PDB file of C-alpha atoms in Angstrom:
ATOM      1  CA  ASN A   1      98.638 101.410 116.819  1.00 95.00           C
ATOM      2  CA  ASN A   2      95.229 102.029 117.749  1.00 93.00           C
ATOM      3  CA  ASP A   3      95.932 105.203 119.762  1.00 93.00           C
ATOM      4  CA  VAL A   4      96.144 108.744 119.783  1.00 93.00           C
ATOM      5  CA  VAL A   5      99.181 110.602 121.120  1.00 95.00           C
ATOM      6  CA  LEU A   6      99.519 113.744 123.373  1.00 93.00           C
ATOM      7  CA  ASP A   7     102.181 115.807 124.210  1.00 93.00           C
ATOM      8  CA  PRO A   8     101.446 117.972 126.994  1.00 90.00           C
ATOM      9  CA  SER A   9     104.977 119.948 126.504  1.00 90.00           C
ATOM     10  CA  SER A  10     105.614 120.703 122.721  1.00 91.00           C
ATOM     11  CA  ASN A  11     102.583 120.812 121.222  1.00 89.00           C
ATOM     12  CA  GLN A  12     100.702 123.477 118.619  1.00 88.00           C
ATOM     13  CA  ILE A  13      98.607 126.546 120.115  1.00 86.00           C
ATOM     14  CA  LEU A  14      95.262 126.488 118.633  1.00 84.00           C
ATOM     15  CA  GLU A  15      92.029 128.721 118.555  1.00 81.00           C
ATOM     16  CA  PHE A  16      89.110 127.225 119.525  1.00 78.00           C
ATOM     17  CA  GLN A  17      85.817 129.224 119.672  1.00 73.00           C
ATOM     18  CA  THR A  18      83.293 129.604 122.775  1.00 73.00           C
ATOM     19  CA  GLU A  19      80.308 131.239 123.300  1.00 72.00           C
ATOM     20  CA  LEU A  20      81.616 134.795 122.694  1.00 77.00           C
ATOM     21  CA  PHE A  21      84.727 134.921 121.440  1.00 79.00           C
ATOM     22  CA  ARG A  22      87.361 132.787 120.082  1.00 82.00           C
ATOM     23  CA  ILE A  23      90.464 131.659 122.808  1.00 81.00           C
ATOM     24  CA  PRO A  24      94.247 130.102 122.145  1.00 85.00           C
ATOM     25  CA  PHE A  25      94.586 126.496 123.385  1.00 82.00           C
ATOM     26  CA  SER A  26      98.020 124.734 123.942  1.00 85.00           C
ATOM     27  CA  TYR A  27      96.296 121.780 122.550  1.00 88.00           C
ATOM     28  CA  PRO A  28      98.573 118.386 123.361  1.00 90.00           C
ATOM     29  CA  PRO A  29      97.466 115.953 120.863  1.00 91.00           C
ATOM     30  CA  TYR A  30      98.441 118.211 118.314  1.00 92.00           C
ATOM     31  CA  PRO A  31     102.442 117.229 119.130  1.00 94.00           C
ATOM     32  CA  ARG A  32     104.919 119.975 117.888  1.00 93.00           C
ATOM     33  CA  ILE A  33     108.387 118.007 117.092  1.00 94.00           C
ATOM     34  CA  VAL A  34     112.034 120.330 117.059  1.00 92.00           C
ATOM     35  CA  GLY A  35     115.141 119.527 117.801  1.00 89.00           C
ATOM     36  CA  LYS A  36     116.327 116.064 119.280  1.00 91.00           C
ATOM     37  CA  GLY A  37     112.785 114.552 118.228  1.00 94.00           C
ATOM     38  CA  LEU A  38     113.460 114.939 114.437  1.00 95.00           C
ATOM     39  CA  ASN A  39     116.479 112.533 112.873  1.00 95.00           C
ATOM     40  CA  ARG A  40     119.545 114.428 111.333  1.00 93.00           C
ATOM     41  CA  GLU A  41     121.132 111.943 109.949  1.00 91.00           C
ATOM     42  CA  SER A  42     118.503 111.151 107.344  1.00 90.00           C
ATOM     43  CA  ALA A  43     117.564 113.836 104.195  1.00 89.00           C
ATOM     44  CA  ILE A  44     114.391 114.091 104.986  1.00 91.00           C
ATOM     45  CA  THR A  45     114.224 115.517 108.142  1.00 92.00           C
ATOM     46  CA  GLU A  46     117.741 117.304 108.348  1.00 89.00           C
ATOM     47  CA  LYS A  47     117.151 120.714 108.078  1.00 87.00           C
ATOM     48  CA  ILE A  48     113.626 120.655 108.786  1.00 90.00           C
ATOM     49  CA  GLN A  49     113.319 122.862 112.034  1.00 89.00           C
ATOM     50  CA  ALA A  50     109.683 121.966 113.189  1.00 91.00           C
ATOM     51  CA  LEU A  51     106.660 119.913 112.066  1.00 92.00           C
ATOM     52  CA  ALA A  52     103.047 119.518 113.837  1.00 92.00           C
ATOM     53  CA  VAL A  53     101.702 116.639 113.380  1.00 94.00           C
ATOM     54  CA  PRO A  54      97.597 116.367 113.973  1.00 93.00           C
ATOM     55  CA  PHE A  55      96.172 113.518 116.280  1.00 92.00           C
ATOM     56  CA  PRO A  56      99.069 110.748 115.356  1.00 94.00           C
ATOM     57  CA  SER A  57      99.046 107.183 116.173  1.00 95.00           C
ATOM     58  CA  SER A  58     101.947 106.349 117.200  1.00 96.00           C
ATOM     59  CA  LEU A  59     104.315 103.715 115.367  1.00 96.00           C
ATOM     60  CA  THR A  60     105.874 100.338 116.392  1.00 94.00           C
ATOM     61  CA  LEU A  61     109.197  99.296 115.137  1.00 89.00           C
ATOM     62  CA  PHE A  62     108.930  95.194 115.122  1.00 86.00           C
ATOM     63  CA  ASP A  63     112.183  93.596 115.862  1.00 82.00           C
ATOM     64  CA  SER A  64     111.172  91.137 113.036  1.00 76.00           C
ATOM     65  CA  ALA A  65     112.248  94.338 110.871  1.00 75.00           C
ATOM     66  CA  LYS A  66     115.171  94.941 111.987  1.00 78.00           C
ATOM     67  CA  LYS A  67     117.173  92.642 109.404  1.00 81.00           C
ATOM     68  CA  GLU A  68     120.969  92.718 107.753  1.00 81.00           C
ATOM     69  CA  LYS A  69     120.036  94.453 104.434  1.00 86.00           C
ATOM     70  CA  ILE A  70     117.276  97.051 105.572  1.00 89.00           C
ATOM     71  CA  GLU A  71     118.013 100.233 107.366  1.00 90.00           C
ATOM     72  CA  ILE A  72     115.254 102.340 109.444  1.00 92.00           C
ATOM     73  CA  PHE A  73     115.386 105.776 110.429  1.00 93.00           C
ATOM     74  CA  GLU A  74     112.880 107.042 113.031  1.00 95.00           C
ATOM     75  CA  LEU A  75     112.355 110.615 111.070  1.00 96.00           C
ATOM     76  CA  ALA A  76     109.870 112.081 114.340  1.00 96.00           C
ATOM     77  CA  LYS A  77     109.722 111.747 117.442  1.00 96.00           C
ATOM     78  CA  THR A  78     107.550 113.382 120.422  1.00 97.00           C
ATOM     79  CA  THR A  79     109.416 114.428 123.879  1.00 95.00           C
ATOM     80  CA  PRO A  80     109.350 111.785 126.971  1.00 95.00           C
ATOM     81  CA  SER A  81     106.242 114.024 128.411  1.00 93.00           C
ATOM     82  CA  SER A  82     104.322 112.317 125.582  1.00 94.00           C
ATOM     83  CA  PHE A  83     101.902 109.302 125.872  1.00 93.00           C
ATOM     84  CA  ALA A  84      98.920 107.384 124.007  1.00 93.00           C
ATOM     85  CA  LEU A  85      95.604 107.313 124.528  1.00 89.00           C
ATOM     86  CA  PRO A  86      93.357 103.769 123.419  1.00 88.00           C
ATOM     87  CA  GLY A  87      91.626 105.314 119.840  1.00 81.00           C
ATOM     88  CA  SER A  88      88.446 104.881 121.288  1.00 78.00           C
ATOM     89  CA  GLN A  89      89.171 106.041 125.091  1.00 74.00           C
ATOM     90  CA  ALA A  90      90.421 109.652 123.277  1.00 76.00           C
ATOM     91  CA  GLN A  91      88.881 112.311 124.815  1.00 77.00           C
ATOM     92  CA  LEU A  92      89.564 115.290 122.899  1.00 80.00           C
ATOM     93  CA  SER A  93      87.853 118.133 123.253  1.00 80.00           C
ATOM     94  CA  PRO A  94      90.528 121.424 124.200  1.00 76.00           C
ATOM     95  CA  TYR A  95      87.923 122.344 127.542  1.00 75.00           C
ATOM     96  CA  ILE A  96      88.743 118.691 129.191  1.00 78.00           C
ATOM     97  CA  LEU A  97      92.440 118.215 128.708  1.00 76.00           C
ATOM     98  CA  LYS A  98      93.772 119.435 131.175  1.00 74.00           C
ATOM     99  CA  ASP A  99      91.824 116.744 133.391  1.00 77.00           C
ATOM    100  CA  ILE A 100      93.612 113.811 131.460  1.00 80.00           C
ATOM    101  CA  LYS A 101      96.043 112.308 133.639  1.00 81.00           C
ATOM    102  CA  PRO A 102      99.086 111.167 131.567  1.00 82.00           C
ATOM    103  CA  THR A 103      99.737 106.973 131.484  1.00 81.00           C
ATOM    104  CA  VAL A 104     102.760 106.106 130.764  1.00 90.00           C
ATOM    105  CA  GLN A 105     105.034 108.583 129.979  1.00 94.00           C
ATOM    106  CA  LYS A 106     107.795 108.353 127.120  1.00 95.00           C
ATOM    107  CA  SER A 107     108.829 109.501 123.269  1.00 96.00           C
ATOM    108  CA  HIS A 108     106.462 107.826 120.533  1.00 97.00           C
ATOM    109  CA  THR A 109     107.499 107.207 117.284  1.00 97.00           C
ATOM    110  CA  LEU A 110     104.920 108.996 114.833  1.00 97.00           C
ATOM    111  CA  ALA A 111     107.496 109.137 111.029  1.00 96.00           C
ATOM    112  CA  VAL A 112     109.936 106.520 109.676  1.00 96.00           C
ATOM    113  CA  LEU A 113     111.505 105.634 106.965  1.00 94.00           C
ATOM    114  CA  ILE A 114     112.330 101.965 105.874  1.00 92.00           C
ATOM    115  CA  ARG A 115     114.951 101.385 102.729  1.00 89.00           C
ATOM    116  CA  GLY A 116     117.019  98.561 101.947  1.00 89.00           C
ATOM    117  CA  GLU A 117     115.592  94.570 100.550  1.00 89.00           C
ATOM    118  CA  ILE A 118     112.280  94.598 101.447  1.00 88.00           C
ATOM    119  CA  GLU A 119     110.083  91.615 100.501  1.00 86.00           C
ATOM    120  CA  SER A 120     106.935  92.448  98.544  1.00 85.00           C
ATOM    121  CA  ALA A 121     103.847  91.782 100.729  1.00 82.00           C
ATOM    122  CA  PHE A 122     102.439  89.385  97.349  1.00 82.00           C
ATOM    123  CA  LYS A 123     104.972  86.635  98.517  1.00 85.00           C
ATOM    124  CA  ASN A 124     103.464  83.668  98.487  1.00 86.00           C
ATOM    125  CA  LYS A 125     100.387  84.581  97.279  1.00 84.00           C
ATOM    126  CA  ASN A 126      98.144  83.696  93.780  1.00 80.00           C
ATOM    127  CA  ILE A 127      98.122  87.018  91.663  1.00 75.00           C
ATOM    128  CA  PRO A 128      94.405  88.114  91.540  1.00 72.00           C
ATOM    129  CA  PRO A 129      92.535  87.288  88.666  1.00 73.00           C
ATOM    130  CA  PRO A 130      91.332  89.991  86.242  1.00 70.00           C
ATOM    131  CA  SER A 131      87.928  91.315  85.641  1.00 72.00           C
ATOM    132  CA  ASP A 132      87.788  90.048  82.069  1.00 69.00           C
ATOM    133  CA  ALA A 133      89.152  85.786  82.033  1.00 63.00           C
ATOM    134  CA  SER A 134      89.786  86.147  78.253  1.00 62.00           C
ATOM    135  CA  LYS A 135      93.247  88.656  79.269  1.00 63.00           C
ATOM    136  CA  VAL A 136      94.626  86.235  81.830  1.00 59.00           C
ATOM    137  CA  SER A 137      97.986  86.149  80.907  1.00 58.00           C
ATOM    138  CA  SER A 138     100.393  82.833  81.896  1.00 58.00           C
ATOM    139  CA  ASP A 139     103.784  85.193  81.951  1.00 64.00           C
ATOM    140  CA  LYS A 140     102.368  87.422  84.496  1.00 69.00           C
ATOM    141  CA  GLU A 141     104.755  86.788  87.905  1.00 75.00           C
ATOM    142  CA  ILE A 142     104.934  88.772  91.511  1.00 78.00           C
ATOM    143  CA  MET A 143     108.049  90.745  92.212  1.00 84.00           C
ATOM    144  CA  THR A 144     108.532  88.958  95.884  1.00 86.00           C
ATOM    145  CA  ILE A 145     111.454  91.420  96.892  1.00 88.00           C
ATOM    146  CA  SER A 146     113.584  94.885  96.234  1.00 86.00           C
ATOM    147  CA  LYS A 147     116.757  95.013  96.433  1.00 86.00           C
ATOM    148  CA  ASN A 148     116.462  98.991  96.799  1.00 86.00           C
ATOM    149  CA  GLY A 149     113.228  99.143  98.166  1.00 87.00           C
ATOM    150  CA  ALA A 150     111.813 102.461 101.035  1.00 89.00           C
ATOM    151  CA  VAL A 151     108.516 102.690 102.245  1.00 91.00           C
ATOM    152  CA  PHE A 152     107.862 105.985 103.898  1.00 94.00           C
ATOM    153  CA  VAL A 153     105.092 105.964 106.877  1.00 95.00           C
ATOM    154  CA  LEU A 154     103.882 108.989 108.822  1.00 95.00           C
ATOM    155  CA  GLY A 155     101.057 108.170 112.043  1.00 94.00           C
ATOM    156  CA  THR A 156      98.490 110.503 110.617  1.00 93.00           C
ATOM    157  CA  SER A 157      96.220 110.877 107.727  1.00 89.00           C
ATOM    158  CA  ARG A 158      95.305 114.806 108.553  1.00 89.00           C
ATOM    159  CA  MET A 159      98.844 116.459 108.616  1.00 88.00           C
ATOM    160  CA  TYR A 160      98.253 117.490 104.909  1.00 88.00           C
ATOM    161  CA  ASP A 161      94.139 118.739 105.231  1.00 87.00           C
ATOM    162  CA  ILE A 162      94.397 122.572 104.210  1.00 88.00           C
ATOM    163  CA  GLU A 163      93.905 123.772 107.379  1.00 84.00           C
ATOM    164  CA  ASN A 164      96.932 122.217 108.954  1.00 85.00           C
ATOM    165  CA  LEU A 165      99.546 123.293 106.076  1.00 86.00           C
ATOM    166  CA  ARG A 166      97.833 126.893 106.674  1.00 85.00           C
ATOM    167  CA  ILE A 167      98.841 126.038 110.757  1.00 83.00           C
ATOM    168  CA  MET A 168     102.078 124.037 109.900  1.00 85.00           C
ATOM    169  CA  PRO A 169     103.744 124.660 105.930  1.00 84.00           C
ATOM    170  CA  GLU A 170     106.817 122.741 106.931  1.00 83.00           C
ATOM    171  CA  ASN A 171     104.739 120.005 107.106  1.00 88.00           C
ATOM    172  CA  PHE A 172     104.478 119.901 103.613  1.00 90.00           C
ATOM    173  CA  VAL A 173     108.360 119.898 103.183  1.00 89.00           C
ATOM    174  CA  LEU A 174     108.154 116.301 105.059  1.00 91.00           C
ATOM    175  CA  LEU A 175     106.266 114.640 102.138  1.00 90.00           C
ATOM    176  CA  ALA A 176     107.882 116.412  99.939  1.00 89.00           C
ATOM    177  CA  ASN A 177     111.347 115.391 100.893  1.00 90.00           C
ATOM    178  CA  ALA A 178     110.466 111.790 101.593  1.00 91.00           C
ATOM    179  CA  LEU A 179     108.849 111.669  97.720  1.00 89.00           C
ATOM    180  CA  ASP A 180     112.150 112.602  96.615  1.00 87.00           C
ATOM    181  CA  VAL A 181     113.842 110.218  98.701  1.00 87.00           C
ATOM    182  CA  LEU A 182     111.772 107.203  97.621  1.00 86.00           C
ATOM    183  CA  VAL A 183     111.828 108.293  93.853  1.00 83.00           C
ATOM    184  CA  GLN A 184     116.193 108.468  94.672  1.00 72.00           C
ATOM    185  CA  ASN A 185     116.807 112.378  94.321  1.00 63.00           C
ATOM    186  CA  GLU A 186     118.078 113.122  97.287  1.00 66.00           C
ATOM    187  CA  SER A 187     119.453 115.999  95.384  1.00 63.00           C
ATOM    188  CA  LEU A 188     116.608 118.130  95.068  1.00 63.00           C
ATOM    189  CA  VAL A 189     115.491 118.101  98.893  1.00 64.00           C
ATOM    190  CA  ASP A 190     118.235 120.141 100.064  1.00 61.00           C
ATOM    191  CA  ILE A 191     117.594 122.678  97.563  1.00 60.00           C
ATOM    192  CA  ARG A 192     114.045 123.053  98.706  1.00 56.00           C
ATOM    193  CA  SER A 193     114.990 122.613 102.815  1.00 55.00           C
ATOM    194  CA  ARG A 194     117.298 125.592 102.233  1.00 57.00           C
ATOM    195  CA  SER A 195     113.945 128.013 102.190  1.00 55.00           C
ATOM    196  CA  LEU A 196     112.616 127.029 105.180  1.00 54.00           C
ATOM    197  CA  ALA A 197     111.805 130.016 107.646  1.00 54.00           C
ATOM    198  CA  ASN A 198     110.486 128.555 110.809  1.00 57.00           C
ATOM    199  CA  ARG A 199     113.254 128.848 113.306  1.00 59.00           C
ATOM    200  CA  PRO A 200     111.640 127.867 116.677  1.00 64.00           C
ATOM    201  CA  LEU A 201     112.926 128.716 120.073  1.00 68.00           C
ATOM    202  CA  LYS A 202     115.465 126.294 121.878  1.00 73.00           C
ATOM    203  CA  GLU A 203     113.493 124.347 124.536  1.00 75.00           C
ATOM    204  CA  ILE A 204     114.491 125.837 128.162  1.00 77.00           C
ATOM    205  CA  THR A 205     113.354 124.722 131.903  1.00 81.00           C
ATOM    206  CA  GLU A 206     111.062 126.931 134.073  1.00 82.00           C
ATOM    207  CA  THR A 207     114.116 127.911 135.662  1.00 87.00           C
ATOM    208  CA  GLN A 208     116.067 129.500 133.076  1.00 85.00           C
ATOM    209  CA  ALA A 209     112.766 130.848 132.019  1.00 84.00           C
ATOM    210  CA  ALA A 210     112.323 132.748 134.941  1.00 85.00           C
ATOM    211  CA  TYR A 211     115.831 133.949 134.376  1.00 85.00           C
ATOM    212  CA  ILE A 212     115.624 135.453 131.503  1.00 86.00           C
ATOM    213  CA  ASN A 213     112.791 137.536 132.253  1.00 86.00           C
ATOM    214  CA  TYR A 214     114.344 138.398 135.410  1.00 86.00           C
TER     215      TYR A 214
END
């Protein structure tokens, strides 16, 4: 979707430069996905404990995608406190975010895996001609459907910038696990995921936090 998802209740702490020094900010446009936000029924996210997703757009699953021979796994979802701003109106400066009032607050899907019988985007379309007309082959056909296909969709292109990987190394494990699943090699996923060291604290209410502090 053409939007940016912000999560005021679960997000990454980032440092921003002021005139004198760097100050840490709780940064809602960088949602942190933990706990129930990660799908435990998919090998991709089964053992990942946390993800940090910079400037994500939400994903919408249309009813037309939900077919009998298709499996859909919503891999990563924000908390019910999150909300989406239109892409053209998103003001992402940490100094003005506190003044932004949430719109409709609900959980947003940020990563999806689709598996099963997937139709080609080129079905019922002509085969593009080669640049060299002498190389035209009459025996070429478009593969209109994959009986055992897989599509992995992530609502951001910035998750694998070097700086973002430094902040959240587990982000790379998500991609590596997805690649293993896409090539039908899920046995490697469990081995890689065992070495994850990020263990975020369980979310608690303000009352519980006050009691623990006391």
